[in-house]
């Protein structure tokens, strides 16, 4: 099993920044890809970004590309999501997820483990 704990959410004004963290524990060696998703009230959970533990190419949703940056620190078993230029439409609960396969990772159903989420609220 793998446990994921997100932190770093909060309330910020539009244009501001936040950095989310996702600390992984347990059998982290069984996972290869880490992703961030978000879910706004009344909407489905949507893909934000993903990266492999070994680095490599990061993928982003069109809505966040150029503003958000994902990174992974293998030594700390932690994945980060740096969010700059935040907009009110970024308001959502942000979830970290882990996938046990080497490829894919842009669809919610492809992930094996999920964190509890952290709230991000962006005021106008």
Short mmCIF file of N, CA, C and O in Angstrom, two decimals:
data_model
loop_
_atom_site.label_atom_id
_atom_site.label_comp_id
_atom_site.label_asym_id
_atom_site.label_seq_id
_atom_site.Cartn_x
_atom_site.Cartn_y
_atom_site.Cartn_z
N UNK A 1 0.83 -1.19 0.00
CA UNK A 1 0.00 0.00 0.00
C UNK A 1 0.87 1.25 0.00
O UNK A 1 2.00 1.24 0.48
N UNK A 2 0.31 2.32 -0.52
CA UNK A 2 0.98 3.60 -0.56
C UNK A 2 0.04 4.64 0.04
O UNK A 2 -1.14 4.67 -0.27
N UNK A 3 0.59 5.47 0.91
CA UNK A 3 -0.20 6.54 1.51
C UNK A 3 0.31 7.88 0.93
O UNK A 3 1.51 8.09 0.81
N UNK A 4 -0.64 8.74 0.64
CA UNK A 4 -0.33 10.05 0.08
C UNK A 4 -0.97 11.13 0.94
O UNK A 4 -2.17 11.03 1.26
N UNK A 5 -0.20 12.13 1.30
CA UNK A 5 -0.71 13.22 2.12
C UNK A 5 -0.36 14.55 1.47
O UNK A 5 0.82 14.88 1.32
N UNK A 6 -1.39 15.29 1.11
CA UNK A 6 -1.20 16.60 0.49
C UNK A 6 -1.16 17.69 1.54
O UNK A 6 -1.78 17.57 2.61
N UNK A 7 -0.47 18.76 1.23
CA UNK A 7 -0.43 19.93 2.09
C UNK A 7 -0.11 21.15 1.24
O UNK A 7 0.27 21.03 0.07
N UNK A 8 -0.30 22.33 1.83
CA UNK A 8 0.06 23.56 1.14
C UNK A 8 -1.09 24.35 0.57
O UNK A 8 -0.89 25.44 0.02
N UNK A 9 -2.29 23.82 0.67
CA UNK A 9 -3.43 24.56 0.16
C UNK A 9 -3.74 25.76 1.04
O UNK A 9 -3.17 25.94 2.11
N UNK A 10 -4.66 26.60 0.57
CA UNK A 10 -5.05 27.76 1.35
C UNK A 10 -5.81 28.76 0.52
O UNK A 10 -6.26 28.45 -0.60
N UNK A 11 -5.95 29.95 1.07
CA UNK A 11 -6.66 31.05 0.42
C UNK A 11 -5.63 32.05 -0.10
O UNK A 11 -4.74 32.47 0.63
N UNK A 12 -5.78 32.42 -1.37
CA UNK A 12 -4.85 33.35 -1.98
C UNK A 12 -5.62 34.26 -2.94
O UNK A 12 -6.65 33.85 -3.47
N UNK A 13 -5.11 35.45 -3.13
CA UNK A 13 -5.74 36.36 -4.08
C UNK A 13 -5.33 36.02 -5.51
O UNK A 13 -4.26 35.42 -5.75
N UNK A 14 -6.15 36.40 -6.44
CA UNK A 14 -5.84 36.18 -7.86
C UNK A 14 -4.49 36.79 -8.19
O UNK A 14 -4.17 37.90 -7.74
N UNK A 15 -3.71 36.03 -8.96
CA UNK A 15 -2.36 36.46 -9.29
C UNK A 15 -1.31 35.94 -8.34
O UNK A 15 -0.11 36.04 -8.62
N UNK A 16 -1.74 35.40 -7.21
CA UNK A 16 -0.81 34.90 -6.22
C UNK A 16 -0.29 33.51 -6.52
O UNK A 16 -0.58 32.94 -7.58
N UNK A 17 0.48 32.97 -5.57
CA UNK A 17 1.12 31.67 -5.76
C UNK A 17 0.91 30.78 -4.54
O UNK A 17 0.76 31.28 -3.42
N UNK A 18 0.93 29.50 -4.79
CA UNK A 18 0.93 28.49 -3.74
C UNK A 18 1.80 27.33 -4.20
O UNK A 18 1.90 27.09 -5.41
N UNK A 19 2.37 26.62 -3.25
CA UNK A 19 3.08 25.39 -3.58
C UNK A 19 2.46 24.24 -2.80
O UNK A 19 2.49 24.24 -1.55
N UNK A 20 1.93 23.29 -3.52
CA UNK A 20 1.38 22.10 -2.91
C UNK A 20 2.45 21.02 -2.80
O UNK A 20 3.31 20.92 -3.68
N UNK A 21 2.35 20.25 -1.74
CA UNK A 21 3.26 19.12 -1.54
C UNK A 21 2.45 17.85 -1.39
O UNK A 21 1.34 17.87 -0.85
N UNK A 22 3.03 16.75 -1.82
CA UNK A 22 2.41 15.43 -1.65
C UNK A 22 3.48 14.49 -1.14
O UNK A 22 4.41 14.14 -1.88
N UNK A 23 3.36 14.10 0.10
CA UNK A 23 4.32 13.19 0.71
C UNK A 23 3.83 11.76 0.58
O UNK A 23 2.71 11.45 1.01
N UNK A 24 4.65 10.91 -0.01
CA UNK A 24 4.30 9.51 -0.21
C UNK A 24 5.03 8.63 0.79
O UNK A 24 6.20 8.86 1.09
N UNK A 25 4.33 7.62 1.29
CA UNK A 25 4.95 6.67 2.21
C UNK A 25 4.42 5.28 1.92
O UNK A 25 3.44 5.11 1.18
N UNK A 26 5.05 4.29 2.52
CA UNK A 26 4.67 2.91 2.25
C UNK A 26 5.49 2.35 1.11
O UNK A 26 6.66 2.66 0.96
N UNK A 27 4.88 1.56 0.25
CA UNK A 27 5.58 0.89 -0.84
C UNK A 27 5.71 1.82 -2.05
O UNK A 27 5.23 1.54 -3.14
N UNK A 28 6.39 2.91 -1.85
CA UNK A 28 6.52 3.89 -2.92
C UNK A 28 7.31 3.35 -4.11
O UNK A 28 7.16 3.84 -5.23
N UNK A 29 8.14 2.33 -3.88
CA UNK A 29 8.92 1.75 -4.98
C UNK A 29 8.02 1.07 -6.01
O UNK A 29 8.46 0.79 -7.13
N UNK A 30 6.77 0.81 -5.64
CA UNK A 30 5.84 0.18 -6.57
C UNK A 30 5.16 1.17 -7.49
O UNK A 30 4.41 0.78 -8.38
N UNK A 31 5.42 2.45 -7.28
CA UNK A 31 4.78 3.48 -8.09
C UNK A 31 5.79 4.15 -9.00
O UNK A 31 6.98 4.26 -8.67
N UNK A 32 5.33 4.59 -10.16
CA UNK A 32 6.21 5.18 -11.15
C UNK A 32 5.80 6.59 -11.58
O UNK A 32 6.64 7.39 -11.92
N UNK A 33 4.52 6.84 -11.54
CA UNK A 33 4.02 8.14 -11.98
C UNK A 33 3.21 8.78 -10.88
O UNK A 33 2.40 8.10 -10.21
N UNK A 34 3.42 10.07 -10.69
CA UNK A 34 2.66 10.84 -9.72
C UNK A 34 1.89 11.93 -10.46
O UNK A 34 2.41 12.57 -11.37
N UNK A 35 0.66 12.11 -10.04
CA UNK A 35 -0.18 13.08 -10.71
C UNK A 35 -0.89 13.99 -9.73
O UNK A 35 -1.05 13.68 -8.56
N UNK A 36 -1.30 15.13 -10.27
CA UNK A 36 -2.17 16.05 -9.54
C UNK A 36 -3.48 16.20 -10.31
O UNK A 36 -3.47 16.37 -11.53
N UNK A 37 -4.57 16.12 -9.57
CA UNK A 37 -5.90 16.34 -10.12
C UNK A 37 -6.58 17.39 -9.26
O UNK A 37 -6.14 17.69 -8.15
N UNK A 38 -7.69 17.92 -9.76
CA UNK A 38 -8.46 18.86 -8.95
C UNK A 38 -9.94 18.67 -9.22
O UNK A 38 -10.35 18.21 -10.31
N UNK A 39 -10.73 19.05 -8.22
CA UNK A 39 -12.18 18.93 -8.35
C UNK A 39 -12.83 20.16 -7.75
O UNK A 39 -12.71 20.42 -6.55
N UNK A 40 -13.51 20.90 -8.61
CA UNK A 40 -14.24 22.08 -8.19
C UNK A 40 -15.67 21.66 -7.83
O UNK A 40 -16.15 20.62 -8.28
N UNK A 41 -16.37 22.46 -7.01
CA UNK A 41 -17.73 22.11 -6.62
C UNK A 41 -18.63 21.90 -7.83
O UNK A 41 -18.64 22.72 -8.76
N UNK A 42 -19.33 20.78 -7.83
CA UNK A 42 -20.25 20.48 -8.90
C UNK A 42 -19.62 20.00 -10.19
O UNK A 42 -20.32 19.80 -11.18
N UNK A 43 -18.31 19.80 -10.18
CA UNK A 43 -17.61 19.36 -11.38
C UNK A 43 -16.89 18.04 -11.13
O UNK A 43 -16.66 17.65 -10.00
N UNK A 44 -16.52 17.40 -12.23
CA UNK A 44 -15.78 16.16 -12.12
C UNK A 44 -14.31 16.44 -11.82
O UNK A 44 -13.79 17.52 -12.12
N UNK A 45 -13.67 15.44 -11.25
CA UNK A 45 -12.24 15.55 -10.97
C UNK A 45 -11.49 15.57 -12.30
O UNK A 45 -11.71 14.71 -13.16
N UNK A 46 -10.58 16.53 -12.45
CA UNK A 46 -9.89 16.68 -13.72
C UNK A 46 -8.37 16.64 -13.55
O UNK A 46 -7.83 17.02 -12.51
N UNK A 47 -7.72 16.19 -14.60
CA UNK A 47 -6.26 16.11 -14.62
C UNK A 47 -5.65 17.51 -14.61
O UNK A 47 -6.13 18.42 -15.30
N UNK A 48 -4.57 17.66 -13.83
CA UNK A 48 -3.82 18.91 -13.79
C UNK A 48 -2.41 18.71 -14.35
O UNK A 48 -1.98 19.41 -15.25
N UNK A 49 -1.70 17.72 -13.79
CA UNK A 49 -0.32 17.51 -14.20
C UNK A 49 0.15 16.14 -13.74
O UNK A 49 -0.45 15.54 -12.83
N UNK A 50 1.23 15.65 -14.37
CA UNK A 50 1.81 14.41 -13.91
C UNK A 50 3.28 14.35 -14.26
O UNK A 50 3.73 15.03 -15.20
N UNK A 51 4.03 13.55 -13.48
CA UNK A 51 5.45 13.39 -13.68
C UNK A 51 5.85 12.02 -13.19
O UNK A 51 5.16 11.43 -12.36
N UNK A 52 6.95 11.49 -13.71
CA UNK A 52 7.44 10.21 -13.21
C UNK A 52 8.45 10.47 -12.10
O UNK A 52 9.09 11.53 -12.06
N UNK A 53 8.62 9.50 -11.21
CA UNK A 53 9.55 9.65 -10.10
C UNK A 53 10.97 9.87 -10.61
O UNK A 53 11.76 10.56 -9.98
N UNK A 54 11.28 9.33 -11.74
CA UNK A 54 12.63 9.49 -12.27
C UNK A 54 12.83 10.78 -13.03
O UNK A 54 13.88 10.97 -13.64
N UNK A 55 11.87 11.65 -13.00
CA UNK A 55 11.97 12.90 -13.75
C UNK A 55 11.40 12.71 -15.14
O UNK A 55 10.42 12.03 -15.33
N UNK A 56 12.02 13.30 -16.11
CA UNK A 56 11.52 13.15 -17.47
C UNK A 56 10.47 14.20 -17.79
O UNK A 56 10.33 15.20 -17.10
N UNK A 57 9.70 13.92 -18.81
CA UNK A 57 8.75 14.91 -19.31
C UNK A 57 7.57 15.02 -18.37
O UNK A 57 7.02 14.02 -17.90
N UNK A 58 7.20 16.26 -18.10
CA UNK A 58 6.00 16.53 -17.31
C UNK A 58 4.87 16.90 -18.26
O UNK A 58 5.10 17.51 -19.30
N UNK A 59 3.67 16.53 -17.90
CA UNK A 59 2.50 16.86 -18.71
C UNK A 59 1.57 17.76 -17.91
O UNK A 59 1.44 17.61 -16.69
N UNK A 60 0.91 18.66 -18.63
CA UNK A 60 0.02 19.60 -17.99
C UNK A 60 -1.29 19.71 -18.76
O UNK A 60 -1.33 19.56 -19.97
N UNK A 61 -2.34 20.01 -18.02
CA UNK A 61 -3.60 20.39 -18.68
C UNK A 61 -3.40 21.74 -19.35
O UNK A 61 -2.62 22.58 -18.88
N UNK A 62 -4.12 21.96 -20.42
CA UNK A 62 -4.00 23.23 -21.15
C UNK A 62 -4.30 24.42 -20.25
O UNK A 62 -3.69 25.48 -20.38
N UNK A 63 -5.22 24.23 -19.32
CA UNK A 63 -5.67 25.33 -18.47
C UNK A 63 -4.59 25.81 -17.49
O UNK A 63 -4.70 26.92 -16.96
N UNK A 64 -3.57 24.99 -17.24
CA UNK A 64 -2.55 25.37 -16.26
C UNK A 64 -1.16 25.48 -16.86
O UNK A 64 -0.23 25.95 -16.19
N UNK A 65 -1.00 25.04 -18.10
CA UNK A 65 0.33 25.07 -18.71
C UNK A 65 0.87 26.49 -18.75
O UNK A 65 0.18 27.43 -19.11
N UNK A 66 2.13 26.63 -18.34
CA UNK A 66 2.77 27.94 -18.29
C UNK A 66 2.61 28.63 -16.95
O UNK A 66 3.32 29.61 -16.68
N UNK A 67 1.71 28.15 -16.10
CA UNK A 67 1.50 28.75 -14.78
C UNK A 67 1.89 27.78 -13.66
O UNK A 67 2.36 28.22 -12.61
N UNK A 68 1.65 26.50 -13.87
CA UNK A 68 1.94 25.48 -12.85
C UNK A 68 3.18 24.70 -13.26
O UNK A 68 3.43 24.47 -14.44
N UNK A 69 3.94 24.26 -12.24
CA UNK A 69 5.11 23.42 -12.47
C UNK A 69 5.12 22.27 -11.49
O UNK A 69 5.03 22.49 -10.28
N UNK A 70 5.21 21.06 -12.01
CA UNK A 70 5.28 19.87 -11.18
C UNK A 70 6.73 19.42 -11.06
O UNK A 70 7.52 19.57 -12.01
N UNK A 71 7.10 18.90 -9.88
CA UNK A 71 8.44 18.39 -9.69
C UNK A 71 8.39 17.25 -8.68
O UNK A 71 7.43 17.15 -7.91
N UNK A 72 9.42 16.42 -8.70
CA UNK A 72 9.47 15.26 -7.80
C UNK A 72 10.83 15.19 -7.14
O UNK A 72 11.86 15.34 -7.81
N UNK A 73 10.83 14.94 -5.84
CA UNK A 73 12.06 14.76 -5.08
C UNK A 73 12.09 13.31 -4.58
O UNK A 73 11.43 12.97 -3.60
N UNK A 74 12.85 12.48 -5.31
CA UNK A 74 12.90 11.05 -4.95
C UNK A 74 13.40 10.83 -3.53
O UNK A 74 12.91 9.95 -2.82
N UNK A 75 14.38 11.61 -3.12
CA UNK A 75 14.97 11.41 -1.80
C UNK A 75 13.98 11.65 -0.68
O UNK A 75 14.06 11.02 0.38
N UNK A 76 13.05 12.54 -0.92
CA UNK A 76 12.04 12.85 0.10
C UNK A 76 10.70 12.19 -0.19
O UNK A 76 9.75 12.38 0.57
N UNK A 77 10.63 11.44 -1.28
CA UNK A 77 9.36 10.81 -1.67
C UNK A 77 8.23 11.85 -1.70
O UNK A 77 7.12 11.59 -1.21
N UNK A 78 8.53 12.99 -2.25
CA UNK A 78 7.57 14.09 -2.26
C UNK A 78 7.46 14.68 -3.66
O UNK A 78 8.46 14.84 -4.36
N UNK A 79 6.24 14.98 -4.02
CA UNK A 79 5.96 15.63 -5.30
C UNK A 79 5.37 17.01 -4.99
O UNK A 79 4.59 17.17 -4.04
N UNK A 80 5.76 17.97 -5.80
CA UNK A 80 5.31 19.35 -5.59
C UNK A 80 4.53 19.86 -6.80
O UNK A 80 4.74 19.42 -7.92
N UNK A 81 3.67 20.81 -6.52
CA UNK A 81 2.99 21.52 -7.60
C UNK A 81 3.10 23.01 -7.27
O UNK A 81 2.43 23.49 -6.36
N UNK A 82 3.97 23.69 -7.99
CA UNK A 82 4.11 25.13 -7.83
C UNK A 82 3.07 25.80 -8.72
O UNK A 82 3.06 25.58 -9.94
N UNK A 83 2.24 26.61 -8.10
CA UNK A 83 1.14 27.25 -8.83
C UNK A 83 1.33 28.75 -8.78
O UNK A 83 1.28 29.35 -7.69
N UNK A 84 1.57 29.34 -9.92
CA UNK A 84 1.74 30.78 -10.04
C UNK A 84 0.62 31.37 -10.88
O UNK A 84 -0.04 30.66 -11.63
N UNK A 85 0.42 32.66 -10.75
CA UNK A 85 -0.61 33.31 -11.54
C UNK A 85 -1.98 32.71 -11.33
O UNK A 85 -2.74 32.51 -12.28
N UNK A 86 -2.31 32.43 -10.08
CA UNK A 86 -3.58 31.75 -9.79
C UNK A 86 -4.78 32.59 -10.18
O UNK A 86 -4.76 33.83 -10.07
N UNK A 87 -5.81 31.89 -10.62
CA UNK A 87 -7.05 32.51 -11.05
C UNK A 87 -8.20 31.97 -10.22
O UNK A 87 -8.12 30.85 -9.70
N UNK A 88 -9.30 32.70 -10.12
CA UNK A 88 -10.46 32.17 -9.36
C UNK A 88 -10.91 30.81 -9.87
O UNK A 88 -11.37 29.98 -9.08
N UNK A 89 -10.79 30.57 -11.16
CA UNK A 89 -11.21 29.28 -11.72
C UNK A 89 -10.29 28.13 -11.32
O UNK A 89 -10.58 26.97 -11.62
N UNK A 90 -9.18 28.43 -10.66
CA UNK A 90 -8.31 27.37 -10.12
C UNK A 90 -8.81 26.87 -8.78
O UNK A 90 -8.26 25.89 -8.23
N UNK A 91 -9.82 27.51 -8.23
CA UNK A 91 -10.37 27.09 -6.94
C UNK A 91 -10.91 25.67 -7.03
O UNK A 91 -11.73 25.36 -7.89
N UNK A 92 -10.42 24.81 -6.15
CA UNK A 92 -10.80 23.40 -6.17
C UNK A 92 -10.11 22.68 -5.02
O UNK A 92 -9.21 23.25 -4.37
N UNK A 93 -10.52 21.46 -4.80
CA UNK A 93 -9.74 20.56 -3.95
C UNK A 93 -8.71 19.87 -4.85
O UNK A 93 -9.09 19.30 -5.89
N UNK A 94 -7.47 19.91 -4.47
CA UNK A 94 -6.39 19.34 -5.25
C UNK A 94 -5.97 18.00 -4.64
O UNK A 94 -5.70 17.93 -3.44
N UNK A 95 -5.90 17.00 -5.49
CA UNK A 95 -5.58 15.65 -5.06
C UNK A 95 -4.28 15.18 -5.70
O UNK A 95 -4.03 15.41 -6.90
N UNK A 96 -3.52 14.47 -4.91
CA UNK A 96 -2.32 13.80 -5.39
C UNK A 96 -2.67 12.33 -5.64
O UNK A 96 -3.49 11.75 -4.91
N UNK A 97 -2.04 11.75 -6.66
CA UNK A 97 -2.33 10.35 -6.98
C UNK A 97 -1.06 9.66 -7.46
O UNK A 97 -0.14 10.31 -7.99
N UNK A 98 -1.04 8.35 -7.28
CA UNK A 98 0.12 7.55 -7.68
C UNK A 98 -0.30 6.40 -8.58
O UNK A 98 -1.34 5.77 -8.36
N UNK A 99 0.52 6.16 -9.59
CA UNK A 99 0.22 5.11 -10.58
C UNK A 99 1.33 4.08 -10.57
O UNK A 99 2.51 4.42 -10.51
N UNK A 100 0.95 2.81 -10.69
CA UNK A 100 1.91 1.71 -10.62
C UNK A 100 2.49 1.31 -11.96
O UNK A 100 3.25 0.34 -12.04
N UNK A 101 2.15 2.05 -13.00
CA UNK A 101 2.70 1.72 -14.31
C UNK A 101 3.55 2.86 -14.82
O UNK A 101 3.44 4.00 -14.38
N UNK A 102 4.39 2.53 -15.82
CA UNK A 102 5.38 3.47 -16.31
C UNK A 102 4.83 4.48 -17.29
O UNK A 102 5.44 5.54 -17.49
N UNK A 103 3.74 4.17 -17.94
CA UNK A 103 3.21 5.06 -18.99
C UNK A 103 1.82 5.53 -18.62
O UNK A 103 1.20 5.05 -17.65
N UNK A 104 1.33 6.45 -19.40
CA UNK A 104 0.00 6.98 -19.15
C UNK A 104 -0.01 7.97 -18.00
O UNK A 104 0.99 8.60 -17.69
N UNK A 105 -1.16 8.13 -17.39
CA UNK A 105 -1.24 8.97 -16.21
C UNK A 105 -1.94 10.29 -16.43
O UNK A 105 -1.78 11.21 -15.61
N UNK A 106 -2.73 10.39 -17.50
CA UNK A 106 -3.48 11.64 -17.69
C UNK A 106 -4.98 11.44 -17.51
O UNK A 106 -5.77 12.34 -17.78
N UNK A 107 -5.35 10.26 -17.07
CA UNK A 107 -6.76 9.97 -16.81
C UNK A 107 -6.95 9.52 -15.36
O UNK A 107 -6.13 8.77 -14.82
N UNK A 108 -8.03 9.98 -14.77
CA UNK A 108 -8.28 9.68 -13.37
C UNK A 108 -8.28 8.19 -13.08
O UNK A 108 -7.75 7.73 -12.07
N UNK A 109 -8.87 7.40 -13.96
CA UNK A 109 -9.00 5.97 -13.74
C UNK A 109 -7.71 5.19 -13.80
O UNK A 109 -7.69 4.00 -13.49
N UNK A 110 -6.62 5.83 -14.18
CA UNK A 110 -5.35 5.13 -14.31
C UNK A 110 -4.54 5.09 -13.02
O UNK A 110 -3.47 4.50 -12.99
N UNK A 111 -5.03 5.73 -11.99
CA UNK A 111 -4.26 5.84 -10.75
C UNK A 111 -4.72 4.83 -9.71
O UNK A 111 -5.90 4.49 -9.62
N UNK A 112 -3.75 4.37 -8.93
CA UNK A 112 -4.00 3.31 -7.97
C UNK A 112 -4.18 3.81 -6.55
O UNK A 112 -4.83 3.15 -5.73
N UNK A 113 -3.58 4.93 -6.24
CA UNK A 113 -3.65 5.47 -4.88
C UNK A 113 -3.97 6.97 -4.95
O UNK A 113 -3.50 7.67 -5.85
N UNK A 114 -4.70 7.42 -3.93
CA UNK A 114 -5.12 8.82 -3.87
C UNK A 114 -4.93 9.37 -2.46
O UNK A 114 -5.08 8.66 -1.47
N UNK A 115 -4.62 10.66 -2.41
CA UNK A 115 -4.60 11.36 -1.14
C UNK A 115 -5.98 11.89 -0.81
O UNK A 115 -6.94 11.70 -1.57
N UNK A 116 -6.07 12.57 0.34
CA UNK A 116 -7.36 13.08 0.81
C UNK A 116 -7.69 14.44 0.21
O UNK A 116 -8.84 14.88 0.30
N UNK A 117 -6.70 15.11 -0.34
CA UNK A 117 -6.95 16.39 -0.98
C UNK A 117 -6.63 17.58 -0.10
O UNK A 117 -6.64 17.48 1.14
N UNK A 118 -6.36 18.70 -0.74
CA UNK A 118 -6.12 19.95 -0.02
C UNK A 118 -6.86 21.07 -0.77
O UNK A 118 -6.83 21.12 -2.00
N UNK A 119 -7.53 21.92 -0.02
CA UNK A 119 -8.37 22.96 -0.62
C UNK A 119 -7.52 24.15 -1.06
O UNK A 119 -6.70 24.67 -0.29
N UNK A 120 -7.77 24.59 -2.27
CA UNK A 120 -7.17 25.81 -2.80
C UNK A 120 -8.30 26.75 -3.17
O UNK A 120 -9.19 26.38 -3.95
N UNK A 121 -8.28 27.95 -2.61
CA UNK A 121 -9.31 28.94 -2.90
C UNK A 121 -8.64 30.21 -3.38
O UNK A 121 -7.75 30.74 -2.70
N UNK A 122 -9.05 30.68 -4.55
CA UNK A 122 -8.47 31.89 -5.13
C UNK A 122 -9.56 32.94 -5.19
O UNK A 122 -10.58 32.76 -5.87
N UNK A 123 -9.34 34.03 -4.50
CA UNK A 123 -10.34 35.11 -4.47
C UNK A 123 -10.06 36.10 -5.60
O UNK A 123 -8.91 36.30 -6.00
N UNK A 124 -11.11 36.73 -6.13
CA UNK A 124 -10.94 37.68 -7.25
C UNK A 124 -10.08 38.88 -6.87
O UNK A 124 -10.01 39.26 -5.70
#
